[in-house]
PDB file of C-alpha atoms and ligand atoms in Angstrom:
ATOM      1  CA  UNK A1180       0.000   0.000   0.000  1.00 41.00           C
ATOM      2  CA  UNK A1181       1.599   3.306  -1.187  1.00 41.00           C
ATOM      3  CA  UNK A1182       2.296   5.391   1.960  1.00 39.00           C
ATOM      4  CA  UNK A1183       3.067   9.480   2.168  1.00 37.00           C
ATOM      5  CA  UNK A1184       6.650  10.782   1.533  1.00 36.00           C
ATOM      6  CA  UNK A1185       8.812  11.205   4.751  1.00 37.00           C
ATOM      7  CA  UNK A1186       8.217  14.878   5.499  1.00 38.00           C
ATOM      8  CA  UNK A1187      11.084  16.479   7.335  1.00 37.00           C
ATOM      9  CA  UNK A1188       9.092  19.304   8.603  1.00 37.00           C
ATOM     10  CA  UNK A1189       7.191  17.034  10.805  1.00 37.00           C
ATOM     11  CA  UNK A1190      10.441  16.419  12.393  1.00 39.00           C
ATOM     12  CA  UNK A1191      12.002  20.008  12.350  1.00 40.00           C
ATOM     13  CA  UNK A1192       8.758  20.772  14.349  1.00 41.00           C
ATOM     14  CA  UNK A1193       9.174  18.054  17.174  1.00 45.00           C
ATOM     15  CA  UNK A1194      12.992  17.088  16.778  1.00 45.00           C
ATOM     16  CA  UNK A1195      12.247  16.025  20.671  1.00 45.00           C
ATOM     17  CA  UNK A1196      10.723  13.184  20.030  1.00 47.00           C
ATOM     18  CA  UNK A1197      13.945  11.605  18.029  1.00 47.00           C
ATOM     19  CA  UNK A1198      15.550  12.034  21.202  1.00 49.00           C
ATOM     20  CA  UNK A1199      16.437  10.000  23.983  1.00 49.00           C
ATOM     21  CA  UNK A1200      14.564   9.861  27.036  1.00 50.00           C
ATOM     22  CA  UNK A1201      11.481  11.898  25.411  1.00 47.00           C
ATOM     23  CA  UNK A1202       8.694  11.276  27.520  1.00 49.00           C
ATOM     24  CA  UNK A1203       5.373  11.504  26.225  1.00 48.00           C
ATOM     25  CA  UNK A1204       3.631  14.738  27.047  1.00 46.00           C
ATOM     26  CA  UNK A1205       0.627  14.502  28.722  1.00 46.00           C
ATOM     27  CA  UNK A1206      -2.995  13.659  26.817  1.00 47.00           C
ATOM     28  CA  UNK A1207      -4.524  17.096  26.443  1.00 46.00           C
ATOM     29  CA  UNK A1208      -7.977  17.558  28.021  1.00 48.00           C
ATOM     30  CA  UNK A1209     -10.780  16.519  25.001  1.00 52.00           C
ATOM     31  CA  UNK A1210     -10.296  13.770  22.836  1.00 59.00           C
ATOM     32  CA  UNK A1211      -7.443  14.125  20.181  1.00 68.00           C
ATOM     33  CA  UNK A1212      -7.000  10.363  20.410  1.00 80.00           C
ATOM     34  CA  UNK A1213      -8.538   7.624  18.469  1.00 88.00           C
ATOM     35  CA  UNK A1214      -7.769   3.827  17.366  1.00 93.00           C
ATOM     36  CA  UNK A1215      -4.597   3.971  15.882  1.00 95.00           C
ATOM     37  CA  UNK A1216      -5.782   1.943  12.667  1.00 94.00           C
ATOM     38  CA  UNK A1217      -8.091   5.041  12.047  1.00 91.00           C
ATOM     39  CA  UNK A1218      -5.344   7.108  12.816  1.00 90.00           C
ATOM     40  CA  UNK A1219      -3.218   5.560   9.986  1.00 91.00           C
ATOM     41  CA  UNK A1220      -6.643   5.954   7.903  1.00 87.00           C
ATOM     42  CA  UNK A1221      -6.349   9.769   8.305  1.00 82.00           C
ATOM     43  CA  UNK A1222      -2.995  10.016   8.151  1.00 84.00           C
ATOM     44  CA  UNK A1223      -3.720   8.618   4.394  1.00 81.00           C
ATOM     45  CA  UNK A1224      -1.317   5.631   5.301  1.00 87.00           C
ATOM     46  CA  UNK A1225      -3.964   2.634   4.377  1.00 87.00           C
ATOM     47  CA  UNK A1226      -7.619   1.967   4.679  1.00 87.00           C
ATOM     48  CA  UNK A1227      -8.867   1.117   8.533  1.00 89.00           C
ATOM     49  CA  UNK A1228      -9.124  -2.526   8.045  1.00 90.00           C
ATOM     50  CA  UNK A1229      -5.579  -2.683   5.860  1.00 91.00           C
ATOM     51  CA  UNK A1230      -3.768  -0.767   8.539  1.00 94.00           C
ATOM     52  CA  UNK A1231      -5.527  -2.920  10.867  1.00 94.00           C
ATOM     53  CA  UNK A1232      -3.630  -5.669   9.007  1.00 94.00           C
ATOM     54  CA  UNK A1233      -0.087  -3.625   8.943  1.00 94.00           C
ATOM     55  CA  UNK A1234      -0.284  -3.465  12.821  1.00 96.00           C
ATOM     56  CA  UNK A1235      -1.579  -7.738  13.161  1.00 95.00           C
ATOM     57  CA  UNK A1236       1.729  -8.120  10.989  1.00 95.00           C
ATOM     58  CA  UNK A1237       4.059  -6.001  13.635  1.00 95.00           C
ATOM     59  CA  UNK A1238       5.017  -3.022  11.133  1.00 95.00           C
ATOM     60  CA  UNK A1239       3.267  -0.481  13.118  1.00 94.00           C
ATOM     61  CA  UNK A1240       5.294   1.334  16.258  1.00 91.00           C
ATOM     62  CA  UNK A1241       3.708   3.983  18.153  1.00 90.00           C
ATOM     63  CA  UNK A1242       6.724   5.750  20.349  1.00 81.00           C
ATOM     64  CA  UNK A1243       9.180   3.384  19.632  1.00 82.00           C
ATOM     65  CA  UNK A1244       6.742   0.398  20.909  1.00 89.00           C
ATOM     66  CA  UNK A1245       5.643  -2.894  18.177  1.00 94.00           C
ATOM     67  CA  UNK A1246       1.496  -2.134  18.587  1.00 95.00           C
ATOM     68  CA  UNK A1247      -0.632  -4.865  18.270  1.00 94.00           C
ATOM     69  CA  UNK A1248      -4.114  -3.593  19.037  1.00 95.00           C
ATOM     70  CA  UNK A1249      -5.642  -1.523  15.874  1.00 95.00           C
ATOM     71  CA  UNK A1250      -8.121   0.254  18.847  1.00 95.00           C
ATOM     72  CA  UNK A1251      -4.990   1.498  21.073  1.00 94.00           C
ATOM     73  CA  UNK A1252      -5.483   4.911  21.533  1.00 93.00           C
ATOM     74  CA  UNK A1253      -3.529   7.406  19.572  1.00 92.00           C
ATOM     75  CA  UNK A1254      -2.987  10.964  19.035  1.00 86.00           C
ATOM     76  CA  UNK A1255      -1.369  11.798  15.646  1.00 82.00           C
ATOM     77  CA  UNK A1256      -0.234  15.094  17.609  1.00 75.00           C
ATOM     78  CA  UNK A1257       1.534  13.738  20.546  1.00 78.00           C
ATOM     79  CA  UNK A1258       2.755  10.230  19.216  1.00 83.00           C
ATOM     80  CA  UNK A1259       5.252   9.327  16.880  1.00 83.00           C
ATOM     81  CA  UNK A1260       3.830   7.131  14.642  1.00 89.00           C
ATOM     82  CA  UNK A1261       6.148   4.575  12.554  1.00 88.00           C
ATOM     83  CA  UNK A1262       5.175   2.553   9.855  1.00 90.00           C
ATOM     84  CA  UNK A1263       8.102   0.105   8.246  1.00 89.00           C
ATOM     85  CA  UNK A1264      10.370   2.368   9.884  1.00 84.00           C
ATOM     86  CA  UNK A1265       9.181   5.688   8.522  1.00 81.00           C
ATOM     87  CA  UNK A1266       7.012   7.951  10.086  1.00 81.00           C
ATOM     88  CA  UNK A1267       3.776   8.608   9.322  1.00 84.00           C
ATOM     89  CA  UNK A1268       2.860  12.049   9.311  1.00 75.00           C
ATOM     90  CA  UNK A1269       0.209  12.816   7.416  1.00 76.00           C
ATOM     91  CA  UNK A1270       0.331  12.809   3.053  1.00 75.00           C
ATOM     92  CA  UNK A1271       0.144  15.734   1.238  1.00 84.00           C
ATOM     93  CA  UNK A1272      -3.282  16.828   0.634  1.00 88.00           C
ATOM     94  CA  UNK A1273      -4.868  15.202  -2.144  1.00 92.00           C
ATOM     95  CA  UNK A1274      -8.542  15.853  -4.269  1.00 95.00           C
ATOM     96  CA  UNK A1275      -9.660  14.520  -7.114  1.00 97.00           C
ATOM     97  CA  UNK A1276     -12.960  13.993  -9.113  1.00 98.00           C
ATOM     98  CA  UNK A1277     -13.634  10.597 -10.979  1.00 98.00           C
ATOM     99  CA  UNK A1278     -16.620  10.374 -13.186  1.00 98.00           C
ATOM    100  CA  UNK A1279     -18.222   6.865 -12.078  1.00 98.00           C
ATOM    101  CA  UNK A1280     -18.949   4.126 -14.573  1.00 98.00           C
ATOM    102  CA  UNK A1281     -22.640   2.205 -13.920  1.00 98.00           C
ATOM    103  CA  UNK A1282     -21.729  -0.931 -12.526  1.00 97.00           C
ATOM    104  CA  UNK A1283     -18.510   0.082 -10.458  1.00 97.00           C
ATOM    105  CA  UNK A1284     -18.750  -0.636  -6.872  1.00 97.00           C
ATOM    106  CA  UNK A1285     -18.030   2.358  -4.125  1.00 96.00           C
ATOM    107  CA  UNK A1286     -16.194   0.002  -1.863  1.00 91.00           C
ATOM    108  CA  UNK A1287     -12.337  -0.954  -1.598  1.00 85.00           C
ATOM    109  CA  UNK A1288     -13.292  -4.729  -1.346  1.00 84.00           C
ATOM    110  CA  UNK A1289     -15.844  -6.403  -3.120  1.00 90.00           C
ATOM    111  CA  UNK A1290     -15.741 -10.125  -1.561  1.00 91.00           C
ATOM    112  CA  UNK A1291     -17.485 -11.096  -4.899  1.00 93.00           C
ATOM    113  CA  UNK A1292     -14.438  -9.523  -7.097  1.00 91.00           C
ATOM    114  CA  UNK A1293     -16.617  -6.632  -8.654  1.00 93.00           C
ATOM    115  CA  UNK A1294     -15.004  -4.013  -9.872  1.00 95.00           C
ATOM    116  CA  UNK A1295     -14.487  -1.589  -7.578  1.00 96.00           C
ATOM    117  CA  UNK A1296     -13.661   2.076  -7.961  1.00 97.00           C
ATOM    118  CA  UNK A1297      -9.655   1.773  -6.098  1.00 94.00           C
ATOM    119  CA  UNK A1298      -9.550  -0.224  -9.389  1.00 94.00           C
ATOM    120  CA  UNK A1299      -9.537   3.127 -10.940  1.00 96.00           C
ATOM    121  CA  UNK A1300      -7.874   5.692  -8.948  1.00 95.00           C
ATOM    122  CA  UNK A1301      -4.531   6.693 -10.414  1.00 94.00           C
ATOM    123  CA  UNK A1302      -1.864   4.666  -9.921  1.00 90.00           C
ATOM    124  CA  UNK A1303       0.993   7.054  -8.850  1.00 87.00           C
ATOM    125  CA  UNK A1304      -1.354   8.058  -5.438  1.00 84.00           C
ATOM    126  CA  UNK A1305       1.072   8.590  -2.843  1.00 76.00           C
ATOM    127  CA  UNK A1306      -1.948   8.065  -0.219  1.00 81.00           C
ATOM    128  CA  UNK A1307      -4.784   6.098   0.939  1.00 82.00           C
ATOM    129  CA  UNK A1308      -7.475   8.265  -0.033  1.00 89.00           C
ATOM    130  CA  UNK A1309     -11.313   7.155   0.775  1.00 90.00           C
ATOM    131  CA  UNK A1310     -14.679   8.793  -1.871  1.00 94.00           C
ATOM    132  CA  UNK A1311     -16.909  11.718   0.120  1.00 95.00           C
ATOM    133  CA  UNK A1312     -20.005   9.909  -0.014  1.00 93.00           C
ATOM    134  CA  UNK A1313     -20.850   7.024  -2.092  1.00 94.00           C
ATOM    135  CA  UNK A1314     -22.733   6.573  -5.688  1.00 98.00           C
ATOM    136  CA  UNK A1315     -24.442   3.205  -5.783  1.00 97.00           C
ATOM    137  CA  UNK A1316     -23.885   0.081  -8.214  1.00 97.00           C
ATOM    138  CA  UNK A1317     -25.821   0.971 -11.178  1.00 98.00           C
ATOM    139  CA  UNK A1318     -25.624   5.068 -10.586  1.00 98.00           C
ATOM    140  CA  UNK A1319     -22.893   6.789 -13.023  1.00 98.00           C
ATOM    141  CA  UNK A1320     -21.258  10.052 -12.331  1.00 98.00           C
ATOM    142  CA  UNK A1321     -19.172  12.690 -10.488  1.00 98.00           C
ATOM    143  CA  UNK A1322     -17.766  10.856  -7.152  1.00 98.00           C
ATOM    144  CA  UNK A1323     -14.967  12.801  -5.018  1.00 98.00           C
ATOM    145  CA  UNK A1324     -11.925  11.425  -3.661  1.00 96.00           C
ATOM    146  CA  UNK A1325      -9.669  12.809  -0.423  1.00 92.00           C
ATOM    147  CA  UNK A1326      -7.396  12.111   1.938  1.00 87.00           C
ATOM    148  CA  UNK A1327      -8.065  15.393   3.817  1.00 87.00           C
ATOM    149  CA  UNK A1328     -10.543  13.729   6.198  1.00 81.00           C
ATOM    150  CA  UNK A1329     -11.717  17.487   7.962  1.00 84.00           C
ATOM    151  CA  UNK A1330     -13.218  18.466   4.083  1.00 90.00           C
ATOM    152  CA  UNK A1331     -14.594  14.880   3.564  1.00 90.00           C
ATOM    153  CA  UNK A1332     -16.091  14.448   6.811  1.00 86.00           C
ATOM    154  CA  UNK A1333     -17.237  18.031   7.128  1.00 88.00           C
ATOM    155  CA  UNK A1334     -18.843  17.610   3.072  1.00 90.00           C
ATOM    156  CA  UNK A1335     -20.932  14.126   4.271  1.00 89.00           C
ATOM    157  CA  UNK A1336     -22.381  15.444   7.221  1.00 87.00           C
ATOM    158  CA  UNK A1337     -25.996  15.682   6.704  1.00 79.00           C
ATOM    159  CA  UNK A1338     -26.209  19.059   8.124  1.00 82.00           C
ATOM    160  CA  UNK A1339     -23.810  20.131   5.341  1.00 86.00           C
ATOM    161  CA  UNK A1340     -26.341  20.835   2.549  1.00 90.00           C
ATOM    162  CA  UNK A1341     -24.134  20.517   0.042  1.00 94.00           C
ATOM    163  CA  UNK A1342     -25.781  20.238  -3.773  1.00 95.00           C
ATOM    164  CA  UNK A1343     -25.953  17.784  -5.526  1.00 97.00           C
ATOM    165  CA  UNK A1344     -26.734  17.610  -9.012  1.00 98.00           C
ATOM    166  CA  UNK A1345     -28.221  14.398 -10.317  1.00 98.00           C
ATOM    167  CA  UNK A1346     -29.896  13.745 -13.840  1.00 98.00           C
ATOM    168  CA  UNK A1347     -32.712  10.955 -13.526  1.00 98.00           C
ATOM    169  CA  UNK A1348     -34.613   8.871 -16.027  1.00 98.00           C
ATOM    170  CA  UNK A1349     -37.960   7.570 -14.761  1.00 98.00           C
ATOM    171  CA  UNK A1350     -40.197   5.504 -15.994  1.00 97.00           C
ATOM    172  CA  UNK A1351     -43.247   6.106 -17.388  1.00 97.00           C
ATOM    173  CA  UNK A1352     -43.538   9.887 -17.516  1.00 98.00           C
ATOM    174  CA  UNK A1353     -43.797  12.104 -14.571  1.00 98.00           C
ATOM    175  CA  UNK A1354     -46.960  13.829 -14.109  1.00 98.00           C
ATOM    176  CA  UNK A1355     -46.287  17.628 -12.694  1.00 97.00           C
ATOM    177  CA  UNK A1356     -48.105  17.136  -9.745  1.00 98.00           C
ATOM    178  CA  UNK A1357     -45.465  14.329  -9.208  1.00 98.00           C
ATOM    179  CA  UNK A1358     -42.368  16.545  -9.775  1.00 98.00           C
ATOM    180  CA  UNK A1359     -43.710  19.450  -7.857  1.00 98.00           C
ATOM    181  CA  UNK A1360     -44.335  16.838  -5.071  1.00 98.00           C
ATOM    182  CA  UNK A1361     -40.324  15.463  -5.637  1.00 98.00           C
ATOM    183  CA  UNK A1362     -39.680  19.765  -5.146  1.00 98.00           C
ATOM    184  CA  UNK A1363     -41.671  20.190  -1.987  1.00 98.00           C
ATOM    185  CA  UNK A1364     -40.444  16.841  -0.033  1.00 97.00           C
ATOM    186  CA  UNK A1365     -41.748  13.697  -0.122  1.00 97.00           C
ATOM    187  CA  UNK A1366     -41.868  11.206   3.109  1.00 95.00           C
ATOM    188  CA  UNK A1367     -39.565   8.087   2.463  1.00 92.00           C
ATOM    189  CA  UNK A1368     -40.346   4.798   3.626  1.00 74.00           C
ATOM    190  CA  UNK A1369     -38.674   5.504   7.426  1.00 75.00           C
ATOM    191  CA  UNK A1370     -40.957   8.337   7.985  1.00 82.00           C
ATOM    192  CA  UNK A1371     -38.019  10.985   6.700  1.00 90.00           C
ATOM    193  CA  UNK A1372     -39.258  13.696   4.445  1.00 95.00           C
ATOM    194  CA  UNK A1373     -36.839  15.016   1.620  1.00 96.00           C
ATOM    195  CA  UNK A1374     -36.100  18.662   2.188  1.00 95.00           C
ATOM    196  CA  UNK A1375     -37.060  21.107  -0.620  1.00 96.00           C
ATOM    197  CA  UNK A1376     -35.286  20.193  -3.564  1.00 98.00           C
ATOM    198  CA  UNK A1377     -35.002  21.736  -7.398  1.00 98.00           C
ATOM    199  CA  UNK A1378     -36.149  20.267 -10.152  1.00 98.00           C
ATOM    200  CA  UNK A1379     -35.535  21.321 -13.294  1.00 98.00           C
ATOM    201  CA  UNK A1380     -37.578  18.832 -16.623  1.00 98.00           C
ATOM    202  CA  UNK A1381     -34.980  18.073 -19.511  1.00 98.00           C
ATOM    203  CA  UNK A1382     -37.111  16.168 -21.394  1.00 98.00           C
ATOM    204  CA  UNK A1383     -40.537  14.000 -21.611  1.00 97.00           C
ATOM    205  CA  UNK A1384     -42.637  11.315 -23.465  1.00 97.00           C
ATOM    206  CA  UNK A1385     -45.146   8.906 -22.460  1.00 96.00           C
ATOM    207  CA  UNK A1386     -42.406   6.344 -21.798  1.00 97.00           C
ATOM    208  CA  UNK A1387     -40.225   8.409 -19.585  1.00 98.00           C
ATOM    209  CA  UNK A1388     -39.251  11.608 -17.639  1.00 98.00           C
ATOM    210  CA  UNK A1389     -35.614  13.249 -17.443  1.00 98.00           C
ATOM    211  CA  UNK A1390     -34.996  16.061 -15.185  1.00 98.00           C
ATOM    212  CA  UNK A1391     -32.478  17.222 -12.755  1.00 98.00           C
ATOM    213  CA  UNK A1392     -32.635  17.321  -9.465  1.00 98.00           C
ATOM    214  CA  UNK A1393     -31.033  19.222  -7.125  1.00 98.00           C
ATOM    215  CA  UNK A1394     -30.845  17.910  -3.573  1.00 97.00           C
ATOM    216  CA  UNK A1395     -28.731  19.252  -0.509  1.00 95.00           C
ATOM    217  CA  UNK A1396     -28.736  15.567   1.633  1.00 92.00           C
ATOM    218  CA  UNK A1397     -27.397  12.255   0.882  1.00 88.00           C
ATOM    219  CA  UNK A1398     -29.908  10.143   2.687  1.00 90.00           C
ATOM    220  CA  UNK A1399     -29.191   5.647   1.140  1.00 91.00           C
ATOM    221  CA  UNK A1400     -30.342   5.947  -2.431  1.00 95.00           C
ATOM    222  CA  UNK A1401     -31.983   9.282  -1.944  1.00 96.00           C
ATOM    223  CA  UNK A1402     -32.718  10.010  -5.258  1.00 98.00           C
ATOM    224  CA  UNK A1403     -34.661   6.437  -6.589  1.00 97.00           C
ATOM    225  CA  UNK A1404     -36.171   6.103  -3.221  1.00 96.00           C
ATOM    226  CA  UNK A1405     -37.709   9.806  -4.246  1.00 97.00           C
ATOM    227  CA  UNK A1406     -38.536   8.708  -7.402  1.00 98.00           C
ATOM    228  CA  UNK A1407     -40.072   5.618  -5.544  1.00 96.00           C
ATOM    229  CA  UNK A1408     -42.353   7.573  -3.101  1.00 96.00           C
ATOM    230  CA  UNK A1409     -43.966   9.257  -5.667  1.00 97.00           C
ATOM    231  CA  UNK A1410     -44.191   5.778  -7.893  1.00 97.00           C
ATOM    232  CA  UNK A1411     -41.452   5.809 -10.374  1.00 98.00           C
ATOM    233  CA  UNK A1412     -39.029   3.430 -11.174  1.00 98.00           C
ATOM    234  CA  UNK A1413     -35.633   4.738 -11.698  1.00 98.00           C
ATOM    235  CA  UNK A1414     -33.833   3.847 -15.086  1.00 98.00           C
ATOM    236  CA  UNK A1415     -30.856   5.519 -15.650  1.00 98.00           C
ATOM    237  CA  UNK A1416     -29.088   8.257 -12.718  1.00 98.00           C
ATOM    238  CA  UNK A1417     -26.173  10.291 -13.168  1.00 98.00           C
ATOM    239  CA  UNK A1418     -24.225  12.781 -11.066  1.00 98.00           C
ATOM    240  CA  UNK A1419     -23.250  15.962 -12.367  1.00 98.00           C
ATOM    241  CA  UNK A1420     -22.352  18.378  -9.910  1.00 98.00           C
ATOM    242  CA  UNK A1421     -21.864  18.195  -5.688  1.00 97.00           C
ATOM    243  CA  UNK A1422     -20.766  21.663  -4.509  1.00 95.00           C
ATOM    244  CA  UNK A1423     -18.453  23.733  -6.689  1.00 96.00           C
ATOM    245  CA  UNK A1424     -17.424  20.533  -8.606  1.00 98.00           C
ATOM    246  CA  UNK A1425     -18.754  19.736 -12.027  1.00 98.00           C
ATOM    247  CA  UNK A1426     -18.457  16.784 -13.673  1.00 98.00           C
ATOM    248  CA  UNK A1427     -17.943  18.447 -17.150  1.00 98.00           C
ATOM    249  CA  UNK A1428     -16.945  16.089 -19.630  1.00 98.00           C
ATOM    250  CA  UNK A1429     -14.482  13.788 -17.310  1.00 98.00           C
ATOM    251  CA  UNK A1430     -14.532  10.718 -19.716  1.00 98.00           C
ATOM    252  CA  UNK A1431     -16.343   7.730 -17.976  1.00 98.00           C
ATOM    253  CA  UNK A1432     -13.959   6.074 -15.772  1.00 98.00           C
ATOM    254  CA  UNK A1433     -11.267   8.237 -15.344  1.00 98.00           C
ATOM    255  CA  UNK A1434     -10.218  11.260 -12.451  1.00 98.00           C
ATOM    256  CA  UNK A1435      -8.589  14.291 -12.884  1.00 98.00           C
ATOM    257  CA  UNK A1436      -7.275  16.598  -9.840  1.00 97.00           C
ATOM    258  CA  UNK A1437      -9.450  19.407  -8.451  1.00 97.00           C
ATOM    259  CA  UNK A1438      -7.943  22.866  -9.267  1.00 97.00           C
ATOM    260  CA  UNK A1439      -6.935  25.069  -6.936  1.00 96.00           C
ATOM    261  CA  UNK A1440     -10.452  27.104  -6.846  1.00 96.00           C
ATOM    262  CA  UNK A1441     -12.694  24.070  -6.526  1.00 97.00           C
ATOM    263  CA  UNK A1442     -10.255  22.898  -3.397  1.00 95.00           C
ATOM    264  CA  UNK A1443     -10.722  26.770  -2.065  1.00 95.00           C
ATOM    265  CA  UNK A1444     -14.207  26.488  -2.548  1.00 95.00           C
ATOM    266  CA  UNK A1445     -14.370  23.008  -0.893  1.00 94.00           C
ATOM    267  CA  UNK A1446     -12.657  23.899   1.922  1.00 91.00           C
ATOM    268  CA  UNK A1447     -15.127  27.269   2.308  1.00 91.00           C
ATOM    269  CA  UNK A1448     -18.024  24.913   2.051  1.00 88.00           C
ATOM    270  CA  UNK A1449     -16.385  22.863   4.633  1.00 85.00           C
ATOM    271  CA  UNK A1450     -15.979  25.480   7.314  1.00 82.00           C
ATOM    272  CA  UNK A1451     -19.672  25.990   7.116  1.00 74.00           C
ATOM    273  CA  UNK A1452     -21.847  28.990   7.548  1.00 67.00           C
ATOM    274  CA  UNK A1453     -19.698  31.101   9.488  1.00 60.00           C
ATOM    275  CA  UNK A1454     -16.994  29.207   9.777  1.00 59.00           C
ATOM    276  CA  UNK A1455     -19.234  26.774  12.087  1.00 60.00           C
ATOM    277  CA  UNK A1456     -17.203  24.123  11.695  1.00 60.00           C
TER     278      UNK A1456
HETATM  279  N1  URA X1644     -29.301   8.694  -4.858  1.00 97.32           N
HETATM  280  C1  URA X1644     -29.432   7.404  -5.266  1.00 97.32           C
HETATM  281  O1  URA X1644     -30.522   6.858  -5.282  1.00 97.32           O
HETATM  282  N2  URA X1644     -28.307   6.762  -5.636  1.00 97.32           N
HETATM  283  C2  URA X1644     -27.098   7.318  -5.648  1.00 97.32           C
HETATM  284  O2  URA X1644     -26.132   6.670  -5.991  1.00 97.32           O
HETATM  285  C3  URA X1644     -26.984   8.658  -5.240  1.00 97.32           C
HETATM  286  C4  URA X1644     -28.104   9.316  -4.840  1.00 97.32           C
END
């Protein structure tokens, strides 16, 4: 598993800790610690259950110590961390958008050997880096990927209200009432009801409806659950936008890097209205 460069500054900023007879400072007051296997998930170092393995196989040291328990508490601020020898620090930043295929798992592991989409994340990654969200199975589109876990976190919390742009084929057509219904909020099976949402008809026959929809949660298969409550099947769902990011014309199955303004904008939308976050 590719890990993050060794990044001196780390070190320049707590040359202590190389030293001998460093003691550990004491745990500040709050939590700052976690299981170090999630640790080493933030840090970009491997998926939970991956570093999970790393520390089973005694290649994990947390202040000089072999750990063997992926739930021993860790703080990434006190602790040195060491993975085969290096230590892990935290990889540089990384974004990207990747336009979904249909049929493309959002999982790392598939135990039934779909494909899944690691399979297509770039190859020269120098981090673990985990989707915001997740599209299902047989939905195509605009999926994000991160290793910056404060924006990816922050972006699938519900209270976010991010947008999210989706274009969805239903069959047979969609009477107005139905769409204006879709608009207002519509109660889903659990007793949740869909906050207003945009809709906006692209085109429409007696065999089908397509329209966009704008929606600002990400409730399980929000958008053909919608489509459900108001009795439509679902045939074809696609994700164009989610925030500041648009999908454009990203060729199916490949990712490019945000630029520098979507990442800004991101990272605005991730301190939240007034910086709440
Ligand atoms: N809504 C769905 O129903 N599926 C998705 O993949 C995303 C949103």
């Amino acid at each position: 598993m590719p890990r993050g460069p060794r990044r001196e500054g780390w070190l320049h900023r707590n040359p202590r800790r190389l030293q001998p007879g460093f003691t550990r400072p004491p745990r500040r007051p709050g939590k700052t610690h976690h299981g170090l296997a999630r640790v080493l998930s933030k840090l970009g170092v491997a998926s939970r259950s991956e570093a999970a393995d790393m520390i089973a196989a005694g290649r994990v040291l947390v202040n000089g110590r072999t750990a063997r328990d992926p739930e021993q508490p860790t703080d990434q601020s006190v602790d040195l961390i060491e993975v085969d020898g290096r230590a892990a620090t935290g990889a540089k930043p990384v974004y990207l958008a990747m336009h979904k295929p249909a049929g493309v798992l959002t999982t790392a592991h598939d135990p039934e050997g779909r494909p899944t989409v690691y399979t297509l994340l770039p190859d020269d990654l120098n981090s673990w880096v985990f989707p915001v969200g997740r599209l299902d199975g047989p939905t195509s589109g605009l999926l994000l990927f991160t290793n910056d876990s404060r924006v990816g976190d922050a972006l699938t919390d519900p209270e976010s209200g991010v947008p999210k742009v989706y274009e969805v084929k239903v069959k047979p057509q969609m009477s107005a009432e139905a769409l204006a219904a879709l608009e207002q909020g519509v109660e889903l099976d659990e007793g949740f009801v869909t906050r207003p949402a945009r809709v906006h008809v692209l085109s429409s026959n007696p065999g089908s409806t397509w329209f966009e929809l704008t929606i600002r949660e990400g409730k399980n298969r929000q958008v053909r659950r919608m489509a459900l409550a108001v009795g439509h099947e679902v045939t074809k769902l696609r994700r164009t936008r989610v925030g500041p990011v648009e999908l454009g014309d990203l060729k199916s199955g490949t990712c490019r890097p945000l630029t520098a303004a979507e990442i800004r904008a991101l990272k605005v939308l991730a301190r939240g209205p007034g910086g709440r976050r």
